[in-house]
mmCIF file of C-alpha atoms in Angstrom:
data_model
loop_
_atom_site.group_PDB
_atom_site.id
_atom_site.type_symbol
_atom_site.label_atom_id
_atom_site.label_comp_id
_atom_site.label_asym_id
_atom_site.label_seq_id
_atom_site.Cartn_x
_atom_site.Cartn_y
_atom_site.Cartn_z
ATOM 1 C CA MET A 29 55.872 165.063 24.038
ATOM 2 C CA PRO A 30 54.888 167.523 26.850
ATOM 3 C CA ARG A 31 51.695 165.935 28.732
ATOM 4 C CA SER A 32 50.228 169.631 28.599
ATOM 5 C CA ARG A 33 50.101 169.184 24.638
ATOM 6 C CA LEU A 34 47.924 165.864 25.361
ATOM 7 C CA GLU A 35 45.506 167.678 27.279
ATOM 8 C CA LYS A 36 44.963 170.742 24.795
ATOM 9 C CA LYS A 37 41.342 170.739 23.757
ATOM 10 C CA PRO A 38 40.809 171.464 20.466
ATOM 11 C CA GLU A 39 38.051 174.232 21.220
ATOM 12 C CA ARG A 40 40.347 176.077 23.070
ATOM 13 C CA LEU A 41 43.160 175.917 20.458
ATOM 14 C CA LEU A 42 40.399 177.417 18.008
ATOM 15 C CA LYS A 43 39.374 180.225 19.915
ATOM 16 C CA GLN A 44 43.372 181.188 20.289
ATOM 17 C CA PHE A 45 43.756 180.733 16.791
ATOM 18 C CA PHE A 46 40.821 183.230 16.347
ATOM 19 C CA GLU A 47 42.188 185.666 18.726
ATOM 20 C CA HIS A 48 45.864 185.445 17.154
ATOM 21 C CA LEU A 49 44.355 186.281 13.463
ATOM 22 C CA THR A 50 42.098 189.059 14.705
ATOM 23 C CA ALA A 51 44.530 190.585 17.452
ATOM 24 C CA ASP A 52 47.902 189.730 16.022
ATOM 25 C CA LYS A 53 47.406 189.538 12.478
ATOM 26 C CA GLY A 54 44.974 192.137 12.134
ATOM 27 C CA ILE A 55 42.434 189.775 9.874
ATOM 28 C CA SER A 56 38.797 190.866 10.296
ATOM 29 C CA GLU A 57 36.408 188.840 12.558
ATOM 30 C CA GLU A 58 34.785 187.470 9.350
ATOM 31 C CA THR A 59 37.711 185.957 7.549
ATOM 32 C CA ALA A 60 39.007 184.876 11.155
ATOM 33 C CA SER A 61 35.833 182.852 11.721
ATOM 34 C CA GLU A 62 35.923 181.307 8.227
ATOM 35 C CA HIS A 63 39.314 180.097 9.004
ATOM 36 C CA ALA A 64 38.588 178.939 12.395
ATOM 37 C CA HIS A 65 35.559 177.090 11.209
ATOM 38 C CA ARG A 66 37.709 175.485 8.589
ATOM 39 C CA ILE A 67 40.126 174.045 10.975
ATOM 40 C CA GLU A 68 36.982 173.050 13.302
ATOM 41 C CA ILE A 69 35.595 170.543 10.357
ATOM 42 C CA PHE A 70 39.189 169.227 10.176
ATOM 43 C CA ALA A 71 39.990 169.008 14.021
ATOM 44 C CA LEU A 72 36.423 167.721 15.131
ATOM 45 C CA PRO A 73 34.655 165.560 12.393
ATOM 46 C CA TYR A 74 37.500 164.225 10.738
ATOM 47 C CA LEU A 75 40.557 164.149 13.167
ATOM 48 C CA ARG A 76 39.072 163.386 16.329
ATOM 49 C CA ASP A 77 35.589 161.491 15.246
ATOM 50 C CA TYR A 78 36.896 159.678 12.044
ATOM 51 C CA ARG A 79 40.462 159.004 12.714
ATOM 52 C CA GLY A 80 40.362 159.280 16.429
ATOM 53 C CA LYS A 81 43.417 161.438 16.746
ATOM 54 C CA LYS A 82 44.181 164.591 18.540
ATOM 55 C CA LEU A 83 44.856 167.809 16.790
ATOM 56 C CA LEU A 84 48.368 168.399 17.662
ATOM 57 C CA ASP A 85 49.047 164.921 16.590
ATOM 58 C CA ALA A 86 48.041 165.734 12.807
ATOM 59 C CA SER A 87 50.185 164.924 10.188
ATOM 60 C CA GLY A 88 50.949 165.618 6.449
ATOM 61 C CA SER A 89 49.329 162.250 5.445
ATOM 62 C CA ASP A 90 46.065 163.439 7.496
ATOM 63 C CA ILE A 91 45.691 166.378 5.320
ATOM 64 C CA GLU A 92 46.176 164.509 2.144
ATOM 65 C CA ASP A 93 43.716 161.919 3.354
ATOM 66 C CA TYR A 94 41.353 164.501 4.338
ATOM 67 C CA LEU A 95 41.445 166.996 1.631
ATOM 68 C CA GLY A 96 41.972 164.203 -1.333
ATOM 69 C CA ASN A 97 39.587 162.069 0.216
ATOM 70 C CA TRP A 98 36.974 162.390 3.226
ATOM 71 C CA TYR A 99 36.434 165.998 2.710
ATOM 72 C CA ILE A 100 35.354 165.310 -0.908
ATOM 73 C CA ARG A 101 33.093 162.624 -0.032
ATOM 74 C CA LYS A 102 31.629 163.840 3.586
ATOM 75 C CA VAL A 103 31.311 167.395 3.605
ATOM 76 C CA LEU A 104 27.992 168.898 2.120
ATOM 77 C CA ASN A 105 28.452 170.806 -1.095
ATOM 78 C CA SER A 106 32.023 170.492 -1.116
ATOM 79 C CA ALA A 107 33.742 171.686 -4.454
ATOM 80 C CA LYS A 108 37.120 172.003 -5.855
ATOM 81 C CA SER A 109 37.107 175.890 -4.844
ATOM 82 C CA ASP A 110 37.340 174.918 -1.435
ATOM 83 C CA VAL A 111 41.045 173.562 -1.631
ATOM 84 C CA ARG A 112 42.920 176.744 -1.606
ATOM 85 C CA PRO A 113 41.037 178.442 1.265
ATOM 86 C CA VAL A 114 41.384 174.986 3.491
ATOM 87 C CA LEU A 115 44.955 174.944 2.672
ATOM 88 C CA ALA A 116 45.672 178.451 3.446
ATOM 89 C CA ALA A 117 43.528 178.119 7.036
ATOM 90 C CA LEU A 118 45.650 174.797 7.703
ATOM 91 C CA LYS A 119 48.807 176.557 6.994
ATOM 92 C CA LYS A 120 47.907 179.589 9.124
ATOM 93 C CA PHE A 121 47.084 177.276 11.916
ATOM 94 C CA PHE A 122 49.981 175.030 12.191
ATOM 95 C CA LYS A 123 52.426 177.913 11.772
ATOM 96 C CA PHE A 124 50.318 179.646 14.668
ATOM 97 C CA LEU A 125 51.044 176.182 16.828
ATOM 98 C CA TYR A 126 54.890 176.230 15.646
ATOM 99 C CA GLU A 127 55.077 180.073 17.027
ATOM 100 C CA ARG A 128 53.472 179.105 20.412
ATOM 101 C CA GLY A 129 55.840 176.104 20.574
ATOM 102 C CA GLU A 130 53.119 173.671 20.505
ATOM 103 C CA ILE A 131 55.030 171.849 17.522
ATOM 104 C CA ASP A 132 58.476 171.441 16.296
ATOM 105 C CA ASN A 133 59.736 172.789 13.247
ATOM 106 C CA GLU A 134 59.843 168.956 11.629
ATOM 107 C CA HIS A 135 55.964 168.586 12.322
ATOM 108 C CA ARG A 136 55.737 172.085 10.806
ATOM 109 C CA ASP A 137 57.483 171.392 7.569
ATOM 110 C CA ASP A 138 55.369 167.899 7.437
ATOM 111 C CA ILE A 139 52.187 169.919 7.465
ATOM 112 C CA LEU A 140 53.432 172.619 4.888
ATOM 113 C CA MET A 141 54.711 170.104 2.643
ATOM 114 C CA ALA A 142 51.189 168.359 2.392
ATOM 115 C CA CYS A 143 49.851 172.094 1.762
ATOM 116 C CA LYS A 144 52.429 172.813 -1.190
ATOM 117 C CA ASN A 145 50.475 171.650 -3.857
ATOM 118 C CA PRO A 146 46.869 172.463 -4.281
ATOM 119 C CA GLN A 147 46.377 171.089 -7.800
ATOM 120 C CA GLN A 148 46.989 167.546 -6.481
ATOM 121 C CA TYR A 149 43.674 168.002 -4.414
ATOM 122 C CA ILE A 150 41.469 169.889 -7.190
ATOM 123 C CA ARG A 151 42.396 167.035 -9.661
ATOM 124 C CA ARG A 152 41.229 164.386 -6.652
ATOM 125 C CA PHE A 153 37.721 166.486 -6.526
ATOM 126 C CA GLU A 154 37.639 166.558 -10.492
ATOM 127 C CA THR A 155 38.378 162.675 -10.723
ATOM 128 C CA TYR A 156 35.756 161.912 -7.928
ATOM 129 C CA PHE A 157 32.927 164.151 -9.876
ATOM 130 C CA GLU A 158 33.800 162.344 -13.016
ATOM 131 C CA LEU A 159 32.996 159.029 -11.792
ATOM 132 C CA GLU A 160 29.578 157.658 -13.144
ATOM 133 C CA PRO A 161 27.258 156.250 -10.392
ATOM 134 C CA GLU A 162 25.052 154.685 -13.091
ATOM 135 C CA SER A 163 27.900 152.921 -14.512
ATOM 136 C CA GLU A 164 28.255 149.143 -14.401
ATOM 137 C CA THR A 165 31.813 149.620 -13.327
ATOM 138 C CA TRP A 166 31.307 152.410 -10.789
ATOM 139 C CA ASP A 167 32.163 149.927 -7.493
ATOM 140 C CA ALA A 168 35.661 149.295 -9.560
ATOM 141 C CA GLU A 169 36.357 152.781 -10.396
ATOM 142 C CA PHE A 170 35.386 154.167 -7.180
ATOM 143 C CA GLU A 171 37.730 151.623 -5.290
ATOM 144 C CA GLU A 172 40.718 152.773 -7.842
ATOM 145 C CA TRP A 173 39.843 156.410 -7.014
ATOM 146 C CA LEU A 174 39.681 155.946 -3.463
ATOM 147 C CA MET A 175 42.976 153.813 -3.218
ATOM 148 C CA GLY A 176 44.790 156.918 -5.309
ATOM 149 C CA TYR A 177 44.321 159.303 -2.761
ATOM 150 C CA GLY A 178 47.510 161.469 -2.040
ATOM 151 C CA GLU A 179 49.339 160.347 -5.197
ATOM 152 C CA GLU A 180 50.598 162.893 -7.714
ATOM 153 C CA ILE A 181 48.857 162.323 -11.281
ATOM 154 C CA GLU A 182 51.744 162.130 -13.771
ATOM 155 C CA GLU A 183 50.567 162.885 -17.616
ATOM 156 C CA ASP A 184 53.091 162.091 -20.281
ATOM 157 C CA TYR A 185 53.282 165.218 -21.980
ATOM 158 C CA GLU A 186 55.113 163.723 -24.721
ATOM 159 C CA GLN A 187 52.752 161.195 -25.703
ATOM 160 C CA PRO A 188 51.281 161.751 -29.349
ATOM 161 C CA TYR A 189 47.614 162.181 -30.125
ATOM 162 C CA LYS A 190 45.509 159.347 -31.439
ATOM 163 C CA VAL A 191 43.092 160.521 -34.174
ATOM 164 C CA ASN A 192 39.723 158.906 -34.018
ATOM 165 C CA GLU A 193 40.302 156.928 -37.454
ATOM 166 C CA GLU A 194 36.260 156.339 -37.614
ATOM 167 C CA LEU A 195 35.698 160.209 -37.586
ATOM 168 C CA ASN A 196 38.754 160.998 -39.773
ATOM 169 C CA ARG A 197 37.515 158.622 -42.520
ATOM 170 C CA ALA A 198 34.102 159.969 -42.179
ATOM 171 C CA PHE A 199 34.740 163.164 -44.224
ATOM 172 C CA SER A 200 37.391 164.672 -46.433
ATOM 173 C CA GLU A 201 39.186 167.915 -46.626
ATOM 174 C CA GLU A 202 36.778 169.233 -49.157
ATOM 175 C CA ASP A 203 34.011 168.540 -46.624
ATOM 176 C CA LEU A 204 35.595 170.414 -44.155
ATOM 177 C CA ASN A 205 36.365 173.347 -46.271
ATOM 178 C CA SER A 206 32.928 173.606 -47.752
ATOM 179 C CA SER A 207 31.692 173.497 -44.105
ATOM 180 C CA LYS A 208 34.018 176.483 -43.213
ATOM 181 C CA PRO A 209 34.134 176.078 -39.410
ATOM 182 C CA SER A 210 36.336 178.418 -37.791
ATOM 183 C CA VAL A 211 36.952 176.391 -34.772
ATOM 184 C CA VAL A 212 40.260 174.863 -35.708
ATOM 185 C CA LYS A 213 41.504 178.707 -36.388
ATOM 186 C CA ASP A 214 39.861 180.095 -33.639
ATOM 187 C CA PHE A 215 41.362 177.159 -31.274
ATOM 188 C CA GLN A 216 45.388 178.252 -32.582
ATOM 189 C CA THR A 217 44.655 181.570 -31.901
ATOM 190 C CA PHE A 218 43.492 180.441 -28.461
ATOM 191 C CA LEU A 219 46.798 178.251 -28.280
ATOM 192 C CA ASN A 220 48.847 181.167 -29.325
ATOM 193 C CA TYR A 221 47.559 183.468 -26.759
ATOM 194 C CA LEU A 222 48.108 180.854 -24.119
ATOM 195 C CA SER A 223 51.870 180.452 -25.332
ATOM 196 C CA GLU A 224 52.523 184.262 -25.333
ATOM 197 C CA ASN A 225 51.099 184.449 -21.743
ATOM 198 C CA ASN A 226 52.640 181.252 -20.309
ATOM 199 C CA GLY A 227 52.661 181.312 -16.601
ATOM 200 C CA MET A 228 49.672 183.736 -16.421
ATOM 201 C CA LYS A 229 48.042 183.574 -12.733
ATOM 202 C CA LEU A 230 44.690 181.749 -12.735
ATOM 203 C CA THR A 231 41.498 182.537 -10.691
ATOM 204 C CA ALA A 232 42.045 181.446 -6.985
ATOM 205 C CA ALA A 233 38.425 179.830 -7.020
ATOM 206 C CA ASN A 234 38.540 177.146 -10.169
ATOM 207 C CA SER A 235 42.009 177.903 -11.804
ATOM 208 C CA PHE A 236 39.995 179.737 -14.668
ATOM 209 C CA ILE A 237 41.436 182.548 -16.975
ATOM 210 C CA VAL A 238 41.141 185.908 -15.396
ATOM 211 C CA ARG A 239 38.900 188.489 -16.556
ATOM 212 C CA LYS A 240 41.342 190.404 -18.668
ATOM 213 C CA HIS A 241 42.703 187.715 -20.502
ATOM 214 C CA VAL A 242 38.964 186.349 -21.294
ATOM 215 C CA PHE A 243 38.130 189.606 -22.891
ATOM 216 C CA ALA A 244 41.415 189.709 -24.833
ATOM 217 C CA LEU A 245 40.889 186.041 -26.208
ATOM 218 C CA ASN A 246 37.243 186.815 -26.921
ATOM 219 C CA ASP A 247 38.223 189.715 -28.992
ATOM 220 C CA ALA A 248 40.643 187.734 -31.175
ATOM 221 C CA MET A 249 37.939 185.211 -32.133
ATOM 222 C CA SER A 250 36.332 185.202 -35.280
ATOM 223 C CA SER A 251 33.265 185.884 -34.154
ATOM 224 C CA PRO A 252 33.401 187.587 -30.519
ATOM 225 C CA GLU A 253 30.721 187.047 -28.174
ATOM 226 C CA GLU A 254 28.848 189.820 -26.475
ATOM 227 C CA LEU A 255 30.204 190.132 -22.774
ATOM 228 C CA LYS A 256 29.131 191.918 -19.680
ATOM 229 C CA SER A 257 31.709 194.070 -18.133
ATOM 230 C CA THR A 258 31.498 191.641 -15.253
ATOM 231 C CA ALA A 259 31.810 188.454 -17.292
ATOM 232 C CA ASN A 260 34.086 185.666 -16.313
ATOM 233 C CA GLN A 261 35.404 182.680 -18.016
ATOM 234 C CA PRO A 262 31.992 180.191 -17.897
ATOM 235 C CA ASP A 263 30.350 183.180 -19.217
ATOM 236 C CA SER A 264 32.081 182.608 -22.672
ATOM 237 C CA ARG A 265 30.782 179.710 -24.342
ATOM 238 C CA THR A 266 33.992 179.656 -26.566
ATOM 239 C CA ILE A 267 36.978 180.470 -24.306
ATOM 240 C CA HIS A 268 35.214 177.894 -21.557
ATOM 241 C CA LEU A 269 35.034 175.499 -24.195
ATOM 242 C CA PHE A 270 38.370 175.991 -25.291
ATOM 243 C CA TYR A 271 39.796 175.869 -21.730
ATOM 244 C CA HIS A 272 38.429 172.506 -21.013
ATOM 245 C CA LEU A 273 39.079 171.092 -24.479
ATOM 246 C CA SER A 274 42.794 172.058 -24.000
ATOM 247 C CA ARG A 275 42.632 170.399 -20.252
ATOM 248 C CA THR A 276 41.417 167.419 -21.613
ATOM 249 C CA LEU A 277 44.301 167.052 -24.128
ATOM 250 C CA GLY A 278 46.800 168.131 -21.899
ATOM 251 C CA LEU A 279 47.779 171.204 -23.684
ATOM 252 C CA PHE A 280 48.554 172.998 -20.442
ATOM 253 C CA ALA A 281 48.917 172.268 -16.885
ATOM 254 C CA VAL A 282 48.070 174.336 -13.634
ATOM 255 C CA SER A 283 51.198 174.619 -11.422
ATOM 256 C CA ALA A 284 51.471 174.292 -7.627
ATOM 257 C CA GLU A 285 51.338 178.255 -7.789
ATOM 258 C CA ASN A 286 48.173 178.493 -9.819
ATOM 259 C CA ARG A 287 49.760 179.700 -13.253
ATOM 260 C CA LEU A 288 49.272 178.222 -16.482
ATOM 261 C CA GLU A 289 51.877 176.281 -17.824
ATOM 262 C CA ILE A 290 51.964 174.925 -21.652
ATOM 263 C CA THR A 291 53.160 171.666 -21.937
ATOM 264 C CA PRO A 292 55.086 169.794 -25.093
ATOM 265 C CA ARG A 293 51.909 168.480 -26.472
ATOM 266 C CA MET A 294 51.303 172.009 -27.785
ATOM 267 C CA ASP A 295 53.730 171.371 -29.997
ATOM 268 C CA ILE A 296 52.940 168.051 -30.750
ATOM 269 C CA PHE A 297 49.065 169.209 -31.517
ATOM 270 C CA GLY A 298 50.742 171.789 -33.841
ATOM 271 C CA MET A 299 52.109 168.932 -35.942
ATOM 272 C CA LEU A 300 48.618 167.504 -36.785
ATOM 273 C CA SER A 301 46.884 168.708 -40.129
ATOM 274 C CA PRO A 302 43.959 171.166 -39.803
ATOM 275 C CA LYS A 303 41.664 168.031 -40.278
ATOM 276 C CA GLU A 304 43.116 165.737 -37.806
ATOM 277 C CA GLN A 305 43.032 168.833 -35.285
ATOM 278 C CA PHE A 306 39.334 169.124 -36.029
ATOM 279 C CA VAL A 307 39.057 165.387 -35.057
ATOM 280 C CA VAL A 308 40.915 165.562 -31.976
ATOM 281 C CA LEU A 309 39.089 168.448 -30.617
ATOM 282 C CA PHE A 310 35.717 167.278 -31.534
ATOM 283 C CA ASP A 311 36.380 163.991 -30.069
ATOM 284 C CA ALA A 312 37.490 165.437 -26.968
ATOM 285 C CA MET A 313 34.503 167.601 -26.701
ATOM 286 C CA TRP A 314 32.078 164.588 -27.611
ATOM 287 C CA ASN A 315 33.695 161.909 -26.028
ATOM 288 C CA GLU A 316 36.206 162.648 -23.582
ATOM 289 C CA THR A 317 35.439 165.641 -21.664
ATOM 290 C CA SER A 318 32.629 165.203 -18.865
ATOM 291 C CA TRP A 319 29.747 167.671 -20.196
ATOM 292 C CA GLU A 320 29.233 169.285 -16.668
ATOM 293 C CA LYS A 321 32.580 171.111 -17.459
ATOM 294 C CA PHE A 322 31.165 173.093 -20.141
ATOM 295 C CA LEU A 323 28.761 174.784 -17.707
ATOM 296 C CA ALA A 324 29.321 177.414 -15.337
ATOM 297 C CA PRO A 325 30.224 175.634 -11.763
ATOM 298 C CA TYR A 326 27.266 175.007 -9.285
ATOM 299 C CA SER A 327 25.059 174.711 -12.384
ATOM 300 C CA GLY A 328 22.894 172.031 -10.950
ATOM 301 C CA GLY A 329 21.224 169.256 -12.913
ATOM 302 C CA ARG A 330 21.971 165.871 -14.288
ATOM 303 C CA ARG A 331 24.629 166.796 -17.046
ATOM 304 C CA GLU A 332 25.738 163.415 -17.392
ATOM 305 C CA TRP A 333 22.321 162.242 -17.905
ATOM 306 C CA ALA A 334 22.179 163.848 -21.221
ATOM 307 C CA ARG A 335 25.731 162.933 -22.227
ATOM 308 C CA SER A 336 24.514 159.220 -21.715
ATOM 309 C CA ILE A 337 22.311 159.281 -24.512
ATOM 310 C CA ARG A 338 24.416 161.350 -26.878
ATOM 311 C CA GLY A 339 24.504 158.064 -29.231
ATOM 312 C CA ASN A 340 20.674 158.379 -29.338
ATOM 313 C CA ILE A 341 20.947 162.270 -30.286
ATOM 314 C CA ALA A 342 23.521 161.415 -32.852
ATOM 315 C CA LEU A 343 21.106 158.803 -34.555
ATOM 316 C CA LEU A 344 18.591 161.587 -34.646
ATOM 317 C CA PHE A 345 20.927 164.029 -36.355
ATOM 318 C CA SER A 346 22.269 161.227 -38.594
ATOM 319 C CA ARG A 347 18.149 160.606 -39.864
ATOM 320 C CA CYS A 348 17.973 164.211 -40.848
ATOM 321 C CA GLU A 349 18.168 165.588 -44.331
ATOM 322 C CA PRO A 350 21.192 168.012 -44.766
ATOM 323 C CA GLY A 351 19.897 171.874 -44.846
ATOM 324 C CA LYS A 352 16.396 170.801 -43.821
ATOM 325 C CA PRO A 353 14.887 172.676 -40.713
ATOM 326 C CA TYR A 354 13.261 170.468 -38.037
ATOM 327 C CA LEU A 355 11.529 171.035 -34.789
ATOM 328 C CA PHE A 356 13.675 170.908 -31.924
ATOM 329 C CA LYS A 357 11.606 169.426 -29.051
ATOM 330 C CA GLU A 358 9.344 167.482 -30.945
ATOM 331 C CA GLU A 359 12.451 165.542 -32.814
ATOM 332 C CA LEU A 360 14.094 164.699 -29.079
ATOM 333 C CA ASN A 361 10.652 164.136 -27.606
ATOM 334 C CA ARG A 362 10.272 161.524 -30.477
ATOM 335 C CA VAL A 363 13.988 160.259 -29.304
ATOM 336 C CA GLY A 364 12.589 159.900 -25.664
ATOM 337 C CA MET A 365 9.636 157.927 -26.529
ATOM 338 C CA GLU A 366 11.664 155.573 -28.556
ATOM 339 C CA MET A 367 13.861 155.093 -25.645
ATOM 340 C CA VAL A 368 11.292 153.856 -23.065
ATOM 341 C CA ALA A 369 10.867 150.267 -22.848
ATOM 342 C CA THR A 370 8.836 150.280 -19.779
ATOM 343 C CA GLU A 371 6.829 152.483 -17.910
ATOM 344 C CA ASP A 372 9.348 152.561 -15.060
ATOM 345 C CA GLU A 373 11.849 154.006 -17.564
ATOM 346 C CA LEU A 374 9.692 156.809 -18.343
ATOM 347 C CA VAL A 375 10.501 158.994 -15.290
ATOM 348 C CA GLY A 376 14.077 158.773 -15.990
ATOM 349 C CA ILE A 377 13.896 159.639 -19.662
ATOM 350 C CA ILE A 378 11.295 162.778 -19.029
ATOM 351 C CA ILE A 379 14.433 164.243 -16.643
ATOM 352 C CA THR A 380 17.064 163.056 -19.436
ATOM 353 C CA MET A 381 15.065 164.984 -22.005
ATOM 354 C CA ALA A 382 14.525 168.026 -19.877
ATOM 355 C CA GLU A 383 18.502 168.309 -19.623
ATOM 356 C CA ILE A 384 18.750 167.870 -23.484
ATOM 357 C CA ILE A 385 15.805 170.708 -23.872
ATOM 358 C CA ILE A 386 16.655 173.133 -21.226
ATOM 359 C CA GLY A 387 19.960 172.134 -19.493
ATOM 360 C CA VAL A 388 23.683 171.443 -20.883
ATOM 361 C CA PHE A 389 22.917 170.299 -24.323
ATOM 362 C CA GLY A 390 20.872 173.166 -25.169
ATOM 363 C CA GLU A 391 23.034 175.822 -23.404
ATOM 364 C CA ARG A 392 26.489 174.369 -24.440
ATOM 365 C CA ILE A 393 26.655 171.471 -26.647
ATOM 366 C CA MET A 394 24.451 172.538 -29.404
ATOM 367 C CA PRO A 395 26.056 176.100 -29.658
ATOM 368 C CA ALA A 396 29.513 173.963 -29.705
ATOM 369 C CA LEU A 397 28.244 171.640 -32.364
ATOM 370 C CA LYS A 398 27.333 174.949 -34.367
ATOM 371 C CA PHE A 399 30.844 175.937 -33.962
ATOM 372 C CA PHE A 400 31.933 172.949 -35.293
ATOM 373 C CA GLY A 401 29.878 173.285 -38.371
ATOM 374 C CA LEU A 402 27.885 170.365 -38.097
ATOM 375 C CA LEU A 403 24.616 171.883 -37.682
ATOM 376 C CA ASP A 404 22.531 175.257 -37.122
ATOM 377 C CA PHE A 405 20.094 176.222 -34.922
ATOM 378 C CA GLY A 406 17.445 179.325 -33.685
ATOM 379 C CA PHE A 407 15.155 180.794 -31.192
ATOM 380 C CA ALA A 408 11.639 181.839 -31.334
ATOM 381 C CA LYS A 409 11.270 185.740 -32.435
ATOM 382 C CA ASP A 410 11.594 188.033 -29.634
ATOM 383 C CA ARG A 411 12.775 185.265 -27.235
ATOM 384 C CA ASP A 412 14.052 186.945 -24.050
ATOM 385 C CA GLU A 413 18.139 187.205 -24.313
ATOM 386 C CA TYR A 414 18.296 185.419 -21.030
ATOM 387 C CA PHE A 415 16.740 182.277 -22.383
ATOM 388 C CA VAL A 416 18.747 182.732 -25.427
ATOM 389 C CA ARG A 417 22.080 183.029 -23.338
ATOM 390 C CA HIS A 418 21.173 179.851 -21.566
ATOM 391 C CA GLY A 419 20.085 177.718 -24.727
ATOM 392 C CA VAL A 420 16.241 177.644 -23.378
ATOM 393 C CA GLY A 421 13.640 177.462 -26.018
ATOM 394 C CA ILE A 422 15.404 176.371 -29.411
ATOM 395 C CA GLU A 423 12.985 176.120 -31.978
ATOM 396 C CA TRP A 424 14.416 174.709 -34.934
ATOM 397 C CA PHE A 425 17.660 173.064 -36.055
ATOM 398 C CA SER A 426 19.128 171.724 -39.376
ATOM 399 C CA VAL A 427 22.130 169.508 -39.758
ATOM 400 C CA SER A 428 24.878 170.235 -42.348
ATOM 401 C CA GLU A 429 26.362 167.913 -44.931
ATOM 402 C CA LEU A 430 29.435 167.411 -42.853
ATOM 403 C CA GLY A 431 27.482 167.034 -39.743
ATOM 404 C CA LYS A 432 25.313 164.202 -41.077
ATOM 405 C CA LYS A 433 28.306 162.242 -41.901
ATOM 406 C CA ILE A 434 30.033 162.802 -38.442
ATOM 407 C CA PHE A 435 26.736 161.856 -37.023
ATOM 408 C CA GLU A 436 26.324 158.906 -38.824
ATOM 409 C CA VAL A 437 29.788 157.441 -37.321
ATOM 410 C CA LEU A 438 28.803 158.405 -34.033
ATOM 411 C CA ALA A 439 25.257 156.756 -33.979
ATOM 412 C CA GLN A 440 27.445 153.615 -34.980
ATOM 413 C CA GLU A 441 29.728 153.980 -32.178
ATOM 414 C CA GLU A 442 27.127 153.543 -29.423
#
């Protein structure tokens, strides 16, 4: 390695990189500045200060550790939507170094190989934020997550589904037919559309379904939602729900090229009876999927606090007389008071109940429970449309016959 390379200052290289992007590549100063800033975080806080390495000595394994570990934990407000912009900047920068003769082709290829699969890093973000800090096993789960960086996550797409037997025994085909939920039919419509459009490009930021497909899917549903012309996937409660349930169930995967690819599990799911499909879908929603995923990204709040007391909510619903309307806020407050054993627990319960009343539960879980035919609910008259859309101000609810049977099982599970 030439001595001149060891003496290169990262600040000087960053300045030259910026000039290369603007003068040679015709990139706007704003975009070039963003690329340079992303390299600066990699070069200084991570490589120099954390790893004690020079920028020109960075390797593919450094990038895997940086974006699959350090960046997730150390960069303020880091999000999986950062992955592709960071990888784009890294690829541009190390190609720039290669063109200048600062690194050889073997070094360049090592870097580019580490940048090849953004989904690997996106999944690292997802699994990190699925860890529950309040869990008694958090230390062990975090250690397991930490030791897994840089590894490809392999999933067995040939594996059959495990149908929750307790839920499956809780109700009959007749109960399901009487309740007439459209969720199974609409979900099959969703899957058929994905099959017909297998390989479709997803959004760059979050690997969501792009707008034109969201609108086409919404129009195909039994009860299409009223969506603004600027709506994206998270704006549709139904499509956003189905997207995340499909990912939980492994019905499709996101390729390295950020395309949706259906898996063999779609055929396996199709072999289940409608009742079994209903159980598998509901179990995925209630037990298997982190509730924060059902909201739009960066929605804030403490969504998992609400999920942590779903057994208490199921107990409340299981006590209700089918078809009888109950006041939503009053019944939930009663649940909260039953959970308070000491004065110190009161603040935490108040925050948790707020997440139920004005957070993820009201905005996404209550509509999902209605979609599954387990309950009905309504808002006060003349409630502003904005609040209705976000589930704020639910006035009443009633539990169906099917819902009571299912909630009785869920209350016993917790």
